[in-house]
Coordinates of C-alpha atoms in Angstrom, one line a residue:
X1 CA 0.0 0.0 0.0
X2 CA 1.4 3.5 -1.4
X3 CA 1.8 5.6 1.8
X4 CA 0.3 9.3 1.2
X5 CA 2.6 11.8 0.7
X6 CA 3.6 14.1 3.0
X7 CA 2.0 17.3 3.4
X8 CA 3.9 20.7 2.6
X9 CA 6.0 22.0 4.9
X10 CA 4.1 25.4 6.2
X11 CA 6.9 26.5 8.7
X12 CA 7.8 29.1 5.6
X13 CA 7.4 32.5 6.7
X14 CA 5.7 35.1 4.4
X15 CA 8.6 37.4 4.7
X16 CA 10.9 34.7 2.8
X17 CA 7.7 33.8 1.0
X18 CA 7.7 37.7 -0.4
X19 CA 11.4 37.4 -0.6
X20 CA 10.8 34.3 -3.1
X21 CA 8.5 36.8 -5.3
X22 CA 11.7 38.4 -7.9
X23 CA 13.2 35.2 -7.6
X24 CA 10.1 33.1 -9.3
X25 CA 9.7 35.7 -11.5
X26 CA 13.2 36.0 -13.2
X27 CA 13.1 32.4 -13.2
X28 CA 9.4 32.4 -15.0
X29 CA 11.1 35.2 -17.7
X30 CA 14.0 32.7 -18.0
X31 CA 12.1 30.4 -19.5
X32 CA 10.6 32.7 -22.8
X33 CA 14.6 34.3 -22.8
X34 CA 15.9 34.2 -25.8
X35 CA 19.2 34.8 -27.1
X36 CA 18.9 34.6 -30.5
X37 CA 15.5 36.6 -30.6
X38 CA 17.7 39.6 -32.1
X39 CA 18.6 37.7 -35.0
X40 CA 20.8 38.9 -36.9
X41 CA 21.5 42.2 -39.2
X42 CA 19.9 40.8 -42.5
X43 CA 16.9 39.4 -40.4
X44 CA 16.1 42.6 -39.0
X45 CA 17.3 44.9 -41.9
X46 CA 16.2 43.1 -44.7
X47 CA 13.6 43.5 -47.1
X48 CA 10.0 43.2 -46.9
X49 CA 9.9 39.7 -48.3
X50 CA 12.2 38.2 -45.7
X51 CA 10.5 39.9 -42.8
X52 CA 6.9 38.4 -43.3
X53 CA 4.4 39.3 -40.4
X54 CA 0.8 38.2 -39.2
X55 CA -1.8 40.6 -38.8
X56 CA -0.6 41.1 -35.3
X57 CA 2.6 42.1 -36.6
X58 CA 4.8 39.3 -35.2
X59 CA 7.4 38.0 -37.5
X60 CA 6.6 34.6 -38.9
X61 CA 8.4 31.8 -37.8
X62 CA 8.0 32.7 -34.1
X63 CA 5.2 30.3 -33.1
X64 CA 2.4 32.6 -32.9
X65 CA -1.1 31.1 -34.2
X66 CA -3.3 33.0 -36.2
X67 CA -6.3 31.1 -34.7
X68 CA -9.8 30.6 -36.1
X69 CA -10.7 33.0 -38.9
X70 CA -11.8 36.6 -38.9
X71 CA -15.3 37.1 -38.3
X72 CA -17.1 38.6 -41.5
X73 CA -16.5 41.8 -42.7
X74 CA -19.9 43.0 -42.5
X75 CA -19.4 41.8 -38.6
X76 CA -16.7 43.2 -37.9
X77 CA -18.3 46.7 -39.4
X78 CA -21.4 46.7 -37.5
X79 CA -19.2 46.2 -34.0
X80 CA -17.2 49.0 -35.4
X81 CA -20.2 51.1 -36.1
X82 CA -21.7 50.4 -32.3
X83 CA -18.0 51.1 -30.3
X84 CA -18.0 54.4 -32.8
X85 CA -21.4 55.4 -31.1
X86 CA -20.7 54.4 -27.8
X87 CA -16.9 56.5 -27.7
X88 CA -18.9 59.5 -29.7
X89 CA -21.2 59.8 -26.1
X90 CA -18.8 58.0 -23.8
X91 CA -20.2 59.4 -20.2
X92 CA -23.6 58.5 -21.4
X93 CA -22.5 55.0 -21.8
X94 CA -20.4 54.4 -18.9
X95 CA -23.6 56.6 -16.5
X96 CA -26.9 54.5 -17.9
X97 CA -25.4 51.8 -20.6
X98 CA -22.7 50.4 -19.0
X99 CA -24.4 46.4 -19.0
X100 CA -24.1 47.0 -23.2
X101 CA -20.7 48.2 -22.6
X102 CA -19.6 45.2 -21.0
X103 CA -21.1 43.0 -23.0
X104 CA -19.6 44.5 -26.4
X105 CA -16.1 43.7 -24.5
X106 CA -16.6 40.2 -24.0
X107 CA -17.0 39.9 -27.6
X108 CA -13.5 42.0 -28.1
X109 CA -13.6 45.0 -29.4
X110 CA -12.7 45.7 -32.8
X111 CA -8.7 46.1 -33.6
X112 CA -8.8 49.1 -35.4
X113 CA -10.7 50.9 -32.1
X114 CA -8.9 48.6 -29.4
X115 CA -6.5 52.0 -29.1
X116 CA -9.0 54.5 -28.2
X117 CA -11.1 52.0 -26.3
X118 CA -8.5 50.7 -23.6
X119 CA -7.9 54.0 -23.1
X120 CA -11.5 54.9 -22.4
X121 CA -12.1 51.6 -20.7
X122 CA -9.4 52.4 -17.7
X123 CA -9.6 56.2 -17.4
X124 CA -6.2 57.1 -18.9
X125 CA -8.2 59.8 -21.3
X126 CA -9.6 61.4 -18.2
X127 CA -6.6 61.2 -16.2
X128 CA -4.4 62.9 -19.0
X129 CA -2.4 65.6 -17.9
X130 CA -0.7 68.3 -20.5
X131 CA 2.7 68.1 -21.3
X132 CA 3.2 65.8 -18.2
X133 CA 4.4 63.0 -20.4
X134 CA 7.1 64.7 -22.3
X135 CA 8.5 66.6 -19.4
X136 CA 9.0 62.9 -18.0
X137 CA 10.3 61.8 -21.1
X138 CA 13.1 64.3 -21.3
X139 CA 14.1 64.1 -17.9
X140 CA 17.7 62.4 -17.4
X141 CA 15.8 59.2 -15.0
X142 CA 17.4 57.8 -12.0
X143 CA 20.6 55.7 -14.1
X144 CA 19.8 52.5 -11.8
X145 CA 16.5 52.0 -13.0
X146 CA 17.6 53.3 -16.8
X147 CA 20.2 50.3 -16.4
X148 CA 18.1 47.6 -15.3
X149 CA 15.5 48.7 -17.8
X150 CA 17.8 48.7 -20.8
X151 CA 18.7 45.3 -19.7
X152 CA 15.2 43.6 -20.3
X153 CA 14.1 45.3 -23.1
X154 CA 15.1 42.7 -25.4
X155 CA 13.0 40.6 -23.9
X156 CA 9.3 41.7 -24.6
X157 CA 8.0 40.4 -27.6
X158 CA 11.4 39.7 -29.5
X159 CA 9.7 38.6 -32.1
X160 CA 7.6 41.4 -32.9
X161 CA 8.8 43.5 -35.8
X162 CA 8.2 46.6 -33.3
X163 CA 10.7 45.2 -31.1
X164 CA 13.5 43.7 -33.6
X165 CA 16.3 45.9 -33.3
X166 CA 17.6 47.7 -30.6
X167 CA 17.3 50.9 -32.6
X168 CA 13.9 50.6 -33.2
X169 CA 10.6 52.2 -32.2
X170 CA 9.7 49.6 -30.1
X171 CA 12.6 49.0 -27.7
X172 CA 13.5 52.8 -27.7
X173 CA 9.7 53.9 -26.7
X174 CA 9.3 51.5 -24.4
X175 CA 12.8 51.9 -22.5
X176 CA 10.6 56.2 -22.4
X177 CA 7.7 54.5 -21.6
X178 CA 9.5 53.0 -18.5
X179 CA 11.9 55.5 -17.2
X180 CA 8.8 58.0 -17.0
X181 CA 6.9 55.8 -14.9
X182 CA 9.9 55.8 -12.7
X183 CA 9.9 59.5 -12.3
X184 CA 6.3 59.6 -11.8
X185 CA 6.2 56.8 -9.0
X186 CA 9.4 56.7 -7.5
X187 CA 9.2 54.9 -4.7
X188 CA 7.8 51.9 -6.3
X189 CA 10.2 52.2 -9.4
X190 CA 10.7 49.9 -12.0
X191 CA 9.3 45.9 -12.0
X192 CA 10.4 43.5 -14.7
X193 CA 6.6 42.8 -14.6
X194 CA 5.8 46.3 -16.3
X195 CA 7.6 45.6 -19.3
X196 CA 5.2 43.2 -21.6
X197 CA 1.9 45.7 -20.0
X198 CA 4.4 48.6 -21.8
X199 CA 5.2 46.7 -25.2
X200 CA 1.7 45.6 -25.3
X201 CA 0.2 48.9 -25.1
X202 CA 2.7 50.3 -28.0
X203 CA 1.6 47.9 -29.9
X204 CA -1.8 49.7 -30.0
X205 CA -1.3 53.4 -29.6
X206 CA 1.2 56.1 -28.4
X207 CA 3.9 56.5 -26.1
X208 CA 2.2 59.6 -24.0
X209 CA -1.7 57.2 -24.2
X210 CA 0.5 54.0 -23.3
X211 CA 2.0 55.6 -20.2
X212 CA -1.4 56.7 -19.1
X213 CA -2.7 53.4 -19.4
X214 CA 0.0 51.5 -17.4
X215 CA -0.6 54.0 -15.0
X216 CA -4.5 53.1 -14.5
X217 CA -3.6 49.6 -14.5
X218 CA -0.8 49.8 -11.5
X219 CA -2.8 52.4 -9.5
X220 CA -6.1 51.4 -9.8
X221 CA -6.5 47.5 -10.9
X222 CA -3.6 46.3 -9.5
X223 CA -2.7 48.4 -6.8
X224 CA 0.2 47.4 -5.0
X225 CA 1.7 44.5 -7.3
X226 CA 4.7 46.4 -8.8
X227 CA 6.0 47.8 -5.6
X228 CA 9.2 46.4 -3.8
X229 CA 7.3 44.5 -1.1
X230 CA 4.5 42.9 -3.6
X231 CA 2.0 42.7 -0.7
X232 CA -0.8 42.8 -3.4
X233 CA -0.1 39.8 -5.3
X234 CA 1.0 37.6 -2.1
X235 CA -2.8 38.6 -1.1
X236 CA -4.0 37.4 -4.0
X237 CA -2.1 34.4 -4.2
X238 CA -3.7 33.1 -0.8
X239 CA -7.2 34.7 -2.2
X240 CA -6.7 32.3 -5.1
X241 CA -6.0 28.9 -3.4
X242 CA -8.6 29.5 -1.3
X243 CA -11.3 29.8 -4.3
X244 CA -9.7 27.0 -5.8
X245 CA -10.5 24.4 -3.4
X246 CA -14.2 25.6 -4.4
X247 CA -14.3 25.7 -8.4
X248 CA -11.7 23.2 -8.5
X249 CA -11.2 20.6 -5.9
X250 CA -8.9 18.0 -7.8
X251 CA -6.4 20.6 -8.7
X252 CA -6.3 22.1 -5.3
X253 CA -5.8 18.7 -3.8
X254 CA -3.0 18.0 -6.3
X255 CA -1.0 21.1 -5.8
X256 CA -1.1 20.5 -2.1
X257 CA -0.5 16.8 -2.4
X258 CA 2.7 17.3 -4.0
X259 CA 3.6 21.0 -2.4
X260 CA 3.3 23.3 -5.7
X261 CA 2.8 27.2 -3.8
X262 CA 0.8 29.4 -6.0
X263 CA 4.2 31.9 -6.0
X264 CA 5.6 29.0 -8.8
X265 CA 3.0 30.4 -11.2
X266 CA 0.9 33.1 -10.1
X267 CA 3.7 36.0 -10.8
X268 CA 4.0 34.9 -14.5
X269 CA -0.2 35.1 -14.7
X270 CA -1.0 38.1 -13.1
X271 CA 2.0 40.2 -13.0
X272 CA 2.1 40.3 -16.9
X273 CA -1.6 40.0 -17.0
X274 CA -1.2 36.8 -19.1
X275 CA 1.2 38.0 -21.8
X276 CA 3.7 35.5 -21.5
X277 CA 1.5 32.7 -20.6
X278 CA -1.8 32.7 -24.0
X279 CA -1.7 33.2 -27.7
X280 CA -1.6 36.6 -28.9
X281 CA -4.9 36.9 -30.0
X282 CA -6.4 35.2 -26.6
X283 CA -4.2 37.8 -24.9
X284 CA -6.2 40.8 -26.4
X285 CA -9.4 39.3 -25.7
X286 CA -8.4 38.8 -21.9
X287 CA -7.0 42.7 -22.0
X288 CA -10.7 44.0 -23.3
X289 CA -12.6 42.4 -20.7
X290 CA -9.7 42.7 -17.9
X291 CA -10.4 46.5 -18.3
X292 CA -14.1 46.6 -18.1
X293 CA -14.4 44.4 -15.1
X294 CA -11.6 44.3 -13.2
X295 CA -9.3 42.2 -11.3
X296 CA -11.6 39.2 -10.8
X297 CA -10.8 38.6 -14.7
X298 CA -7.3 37.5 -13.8
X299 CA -8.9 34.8 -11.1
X300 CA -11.3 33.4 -13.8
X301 CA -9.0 32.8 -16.1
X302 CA -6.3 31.5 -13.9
X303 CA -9.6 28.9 -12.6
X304 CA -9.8 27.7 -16.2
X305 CA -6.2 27.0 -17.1
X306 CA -5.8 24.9 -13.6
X307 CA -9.1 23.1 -14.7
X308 CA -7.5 22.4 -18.5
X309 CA -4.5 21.0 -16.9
X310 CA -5.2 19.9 -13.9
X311 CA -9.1 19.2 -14.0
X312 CA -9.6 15.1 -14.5
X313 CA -7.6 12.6 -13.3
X314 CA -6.4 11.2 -16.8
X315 CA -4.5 14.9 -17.1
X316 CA -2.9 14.2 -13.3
X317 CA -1.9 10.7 -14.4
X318 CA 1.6 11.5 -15.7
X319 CA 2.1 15.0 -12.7
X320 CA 4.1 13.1 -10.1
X321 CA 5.8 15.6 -8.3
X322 CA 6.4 19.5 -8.7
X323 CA 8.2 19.8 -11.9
X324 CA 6.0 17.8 -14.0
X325 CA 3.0 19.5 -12.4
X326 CA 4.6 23.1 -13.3
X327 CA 5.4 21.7 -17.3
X328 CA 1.5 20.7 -17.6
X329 CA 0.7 24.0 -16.8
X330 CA 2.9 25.6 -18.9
X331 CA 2.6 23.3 -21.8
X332 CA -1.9 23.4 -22.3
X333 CA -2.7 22.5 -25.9
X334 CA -3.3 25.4 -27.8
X335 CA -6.4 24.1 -29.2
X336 CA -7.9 24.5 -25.8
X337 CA -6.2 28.1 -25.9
X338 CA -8.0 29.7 -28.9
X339 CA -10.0 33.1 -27.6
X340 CA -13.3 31.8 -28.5
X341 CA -12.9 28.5 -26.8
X342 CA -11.0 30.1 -23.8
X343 CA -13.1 33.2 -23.1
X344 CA -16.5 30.9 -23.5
X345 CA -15.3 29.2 -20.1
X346 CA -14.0 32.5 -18.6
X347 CA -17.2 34.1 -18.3
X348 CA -18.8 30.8 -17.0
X349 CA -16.4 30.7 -14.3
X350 CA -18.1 31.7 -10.8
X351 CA -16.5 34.1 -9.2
X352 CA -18.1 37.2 -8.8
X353 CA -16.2 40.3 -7.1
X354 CA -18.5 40.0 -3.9
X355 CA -16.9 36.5 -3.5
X356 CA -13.4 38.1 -4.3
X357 CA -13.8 40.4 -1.8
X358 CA -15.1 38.4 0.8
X359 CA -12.3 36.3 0.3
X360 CA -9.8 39.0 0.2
X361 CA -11.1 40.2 3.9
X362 CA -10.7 37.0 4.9
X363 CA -6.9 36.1 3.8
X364 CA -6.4 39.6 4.9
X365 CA -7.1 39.2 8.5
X366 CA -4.9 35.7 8.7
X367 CA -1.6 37.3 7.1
X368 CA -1.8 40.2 9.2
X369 CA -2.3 37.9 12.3
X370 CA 0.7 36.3 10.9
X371 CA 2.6 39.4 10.3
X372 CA 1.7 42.5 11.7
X373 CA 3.6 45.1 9.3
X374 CA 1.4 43.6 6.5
X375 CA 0.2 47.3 5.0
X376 CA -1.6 46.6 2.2
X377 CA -5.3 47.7 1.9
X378 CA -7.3 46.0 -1.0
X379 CA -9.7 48.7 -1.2
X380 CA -7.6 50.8 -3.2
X381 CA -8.4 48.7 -5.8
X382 CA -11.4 49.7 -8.0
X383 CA -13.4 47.0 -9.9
X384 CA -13.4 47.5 -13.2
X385 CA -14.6 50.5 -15.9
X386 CA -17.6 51.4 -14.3
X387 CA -16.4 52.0 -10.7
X388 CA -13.1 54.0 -12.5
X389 CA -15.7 56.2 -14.1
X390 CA -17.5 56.8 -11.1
X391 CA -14.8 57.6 -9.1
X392 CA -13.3 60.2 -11.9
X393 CA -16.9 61.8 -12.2
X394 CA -17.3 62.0 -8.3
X395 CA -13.5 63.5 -8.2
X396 CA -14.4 66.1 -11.3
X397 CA -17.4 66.8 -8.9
X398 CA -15.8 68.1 -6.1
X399 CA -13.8 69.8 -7.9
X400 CA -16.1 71.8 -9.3
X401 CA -17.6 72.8 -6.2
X402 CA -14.3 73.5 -4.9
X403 CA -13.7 75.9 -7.5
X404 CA -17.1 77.6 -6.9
X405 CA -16.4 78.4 -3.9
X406 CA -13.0 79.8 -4.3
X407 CA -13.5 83.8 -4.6
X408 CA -12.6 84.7 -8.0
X409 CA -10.3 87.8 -8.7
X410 CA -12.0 88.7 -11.8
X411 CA -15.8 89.8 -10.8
X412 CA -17.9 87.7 -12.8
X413 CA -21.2 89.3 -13.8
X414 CA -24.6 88.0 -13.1
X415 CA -27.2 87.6 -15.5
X416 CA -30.6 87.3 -14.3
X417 CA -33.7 86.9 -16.3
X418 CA -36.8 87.4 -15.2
X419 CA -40.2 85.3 -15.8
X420 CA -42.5 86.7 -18.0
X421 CA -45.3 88.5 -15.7
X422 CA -48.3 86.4 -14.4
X423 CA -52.1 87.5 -15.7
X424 CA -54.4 89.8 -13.8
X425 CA -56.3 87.1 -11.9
X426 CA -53.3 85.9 -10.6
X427 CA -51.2 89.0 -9.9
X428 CA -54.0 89.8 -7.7
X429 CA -54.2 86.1 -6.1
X430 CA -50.1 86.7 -5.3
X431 CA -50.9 90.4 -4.0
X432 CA -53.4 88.9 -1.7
X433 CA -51.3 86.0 -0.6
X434 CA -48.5 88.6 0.1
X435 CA -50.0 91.2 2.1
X436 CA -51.5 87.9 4.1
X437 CA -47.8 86.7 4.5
X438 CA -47.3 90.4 5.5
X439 CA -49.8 90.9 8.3
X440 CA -48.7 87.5 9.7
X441 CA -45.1 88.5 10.0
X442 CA -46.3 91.9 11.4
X443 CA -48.6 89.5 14.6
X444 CA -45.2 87.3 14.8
X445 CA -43.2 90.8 15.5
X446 CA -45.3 92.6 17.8
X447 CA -46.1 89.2 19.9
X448 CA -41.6 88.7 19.8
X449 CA -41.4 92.4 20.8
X450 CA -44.3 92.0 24.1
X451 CA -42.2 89.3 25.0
X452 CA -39.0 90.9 24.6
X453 CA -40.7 93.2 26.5
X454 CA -42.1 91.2 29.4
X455 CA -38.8 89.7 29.7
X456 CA -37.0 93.0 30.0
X457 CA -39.4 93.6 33.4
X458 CA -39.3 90.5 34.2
X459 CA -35.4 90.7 34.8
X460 CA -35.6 94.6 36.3
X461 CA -38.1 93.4 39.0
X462 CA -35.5 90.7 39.8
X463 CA -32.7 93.1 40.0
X464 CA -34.3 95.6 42.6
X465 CA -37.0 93.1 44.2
X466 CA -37.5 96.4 46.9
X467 CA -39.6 98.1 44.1
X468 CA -42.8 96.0 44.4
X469 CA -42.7 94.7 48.2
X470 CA -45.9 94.6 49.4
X471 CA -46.3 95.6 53.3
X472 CA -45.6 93.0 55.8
X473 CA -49.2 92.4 57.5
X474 CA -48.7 88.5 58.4
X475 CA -49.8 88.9 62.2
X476 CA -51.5 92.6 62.4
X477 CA -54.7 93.7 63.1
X478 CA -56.7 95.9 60.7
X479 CA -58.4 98.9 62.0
X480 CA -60.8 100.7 59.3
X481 CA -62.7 103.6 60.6
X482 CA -64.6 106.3 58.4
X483 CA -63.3 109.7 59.1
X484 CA -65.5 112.3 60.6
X485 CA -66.7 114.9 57.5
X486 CA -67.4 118.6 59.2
X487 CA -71.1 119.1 59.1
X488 CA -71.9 121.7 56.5
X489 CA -74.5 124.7 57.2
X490 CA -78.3 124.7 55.4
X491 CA -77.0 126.7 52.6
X492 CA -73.8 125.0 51.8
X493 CA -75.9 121.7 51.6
X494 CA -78.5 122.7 49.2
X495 CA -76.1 124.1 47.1
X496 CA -73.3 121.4 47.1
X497 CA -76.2 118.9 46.7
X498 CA -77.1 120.0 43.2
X499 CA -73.3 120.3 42.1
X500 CA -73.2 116.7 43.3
X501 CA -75.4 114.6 43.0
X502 CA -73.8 112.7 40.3
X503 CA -70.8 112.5 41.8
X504 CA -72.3 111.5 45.0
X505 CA -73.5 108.0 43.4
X506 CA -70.2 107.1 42.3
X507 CA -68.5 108.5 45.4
X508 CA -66.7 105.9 48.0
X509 CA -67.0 106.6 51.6
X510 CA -63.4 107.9 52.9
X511 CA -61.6 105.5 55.1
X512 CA -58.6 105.9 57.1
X513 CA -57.1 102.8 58.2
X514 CA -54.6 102.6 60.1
X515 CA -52.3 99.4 62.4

């Protein structure tokens, strides 16, 4: 009886785990290097008919598939003729369209709009700032970096008749392309990662749009994975075995069975976003719908090549051990590689970016319980077009309002119009209504001024409480007596009772009291 195999040793820490990160990666690029890939002077200086290329522009010879045929031409013009309309009202799109949006990009967009569409797709357009690429461009770069970057320029795409000679287009805007990213983020500097995004993107459009597109991509999709510590992508590589062992159990048992970590393969994958890993054309299908909805693309289509090589037990028949299980990965049949094919299982794949985040919370709190200088915060990464746009227009926003509110030195007439007048039956409706609103105000004023007033006594009669004291009588006696009149003579009465009579009814008796 075969005894099990032992389970991987876990005593690694995730410091020399991270410290394992360049390592598998120089390795991974070790394996497309290519000596030769220059060829020689008459190969890339020779005529036309000796330098044959695809439609993509690759040299033949190099391995690259063509693939299934083109669509129809009256296909590809009626895709042409929607993403014309969409880009024409672009905002609109993105604000109440976005579900067509999407769905266009998982078709692909059309190669002669791919350029203007990426760029839309990820916010470089919006995020374009005047002349910033070209002063970058002309600035001298930090000579480290401008060493290290010369040094794997050769390397992207040799085979691409952009990237032939050293002298060429290719090699010398991309070697711009890089050293300006370096000067606009230095601290996180230059990754060997960044240099198939940057060839890729010259491929399809300018220097100054390519920069601005690289830039989206590192800041806002994948936040955090060029930097020196790479906290992103060891994140994600835990985030990733752990959805595994859900859309793929047999895989997940085989990689831990024989002790294959995802750092042997997942730098090559998501790093380079797949360049060095799919045919060309698959590779521009995974870019169109990688920008529309996000990260969670790179985990879909990392779930389907584990499930092409290592999905059934006839394909793990010959994978005894780490080496063979790496080679079955790297070696899928390119039949089962072809965009169609490929991207049909992609978007079948479930894993939706509520699971991706739960997941991500989840991994997050174990490696920080494990480390505790672990930094990295996934929400700084944005999930896809549509939460790129909204953040932009929400930015613009404030902005705006910002600026409104800043005084102006220039004083800015205003222009106000007036409505046209109201008829006669209803001026004299809103002259009734407002000498109504009139007299009301006029009650509220004079009741706020009584008690204004009130209160004003109110606090004088408790300043000098001496002013109204009544006389102390708690415990006296009350003598009333009515005083004595003079008695008047015969005439004097007669004559006073005339003069008074009236008043004599109204009169009081006179008292005199006294204590």
């Amino acid at each position: 009886m075969m005894s099990k195999a032992a389970p991987p040793d876990d005593s690694l820490s995730l410091r020399e785990a991270t410290a394992e990160l360049p390592r598998a990666f120089d390795a991974a690029l070790g394996q497309h290097d290519d000596s030769s890939s220059l060829g020689s002077d008459s190969e890339l200086n020779g005529a036309a008919p000796y330098r044959q290329t695809d439609r993509y522009g690759f040299v033949g010879g190099s391995g690259v598939q063509d693939g299934p045929e083109q669509p129809p031409a009256e296909l590809i013009r009626h895709r042409e003729a929607k993403w014309l309309e969409m880009t024409a009202h672009w905002e609109k799109a993105m604000a109440r369209r976005y579900k067509k949006v999407k769905i266009l990009c998982r078709k692909g967009i059309p190669t002669s709009l791919r350029a203007c569409c990426w760029l839309l797709l990820c916010g470089g357009q919006a995020r374009m700032e005047q002349d910033k690429y070209q002063e970058l461009e002309q600035a001298p770069g930090d000579p480290q970096w401008v060493e290290t970057i010369k040094k794997d320029i050769h390397r992207q795409f040799p085979f691409h008749e952009m990237f032939l000679s050293p002298e060429g287009p290719g090699q010398r805007g991309l070697l711009h392309l890089l050293k300006a990213y370096t000067l606009y983020r230095p601290r996180e500097g230059y990754c060997q990662a960044q240099g198939p995004l940057g060839a890729l993107l010259l491929m399809h459009m300018p220097s100054e749009s390519a920069f601005w597109c690289l830039v989206q991509i590192c800041e806002h999709y994948l936040p955090g994975y060029y930097s020196p510590e790479m906290e992103a992508l060891l994140l994600d590589s835990e985030v990733f075995v752990s959805l595994l062992r859900r859309v793929c159990p047999k895989a997940h048992r085989h990689l831990q069975k024989h002790g294959v970590g995802p750092m042997l393969y997942l730098p090559e994958w998501f790093l380079c976003i797949y360049t060095r890993t799919l045919p060309f054309p698959t590779v521009l299908r995974v870019w169109d719908v990688f920008l529309s909805e996000g990260a969670k693309v790179l985990f879909r289509v990392g779930m389907v090549l584990m499930r092409l090589a290592l999905g059934s037990s006839e394909k793990l028949r010959d994978c005894v051990g780490v080496v063979e299980t790496l080679e079955k990965l790297r070696n899928i049949p390119a039949r089962l590689l072809q965009e169609d094919v490929l991207m049909a299982e992609v978007h079948d794949v479930a894993v939706s970016d509520h699971d991706l985040e739960r997941e991500c919370r989840i991994q997050l709190a174990k490696l920080r319980k494990a480390r505790p200088d672990f930094q990295y915060h996934p929400e700084r990464r944005l999930p896809g077009a549509k939460a790129i746009f909204d953040a932009q227009q929400l930015r613009d926003a404030q902005r705006c309002k910002d600026h409104r509110s800043r005084p102006h030195s220039v004083l800015i007439p205003q222009i106000k119009v007036d409505p046209p007048p109201p008829p006669p039956k209803e001026q004299r409706r809103l002259e009734r209504e407002r000498l109504k609103e009139q007299r009301r105000l006029e009650r509220e004023r004079l009741k706020e001024q009584h008690r204004q007033q009130e209160q004003a006594a109110e606090k004088q009669a408790h300043k000098n409480p001496q002013a109204r004291k009544k006389p102390d009588t708690r415990g006296k006696t009350f003598h009333i007596a009515q005083k004595a009149l003079p008695i008047p003579s015969p005439v004097q009465r007669g004559a006073e009772q005339e003069e008074s009579a009236s008043a004599k009814r109204n009169s009081a008796p006179s008292l005199e009291t006294y204590f």
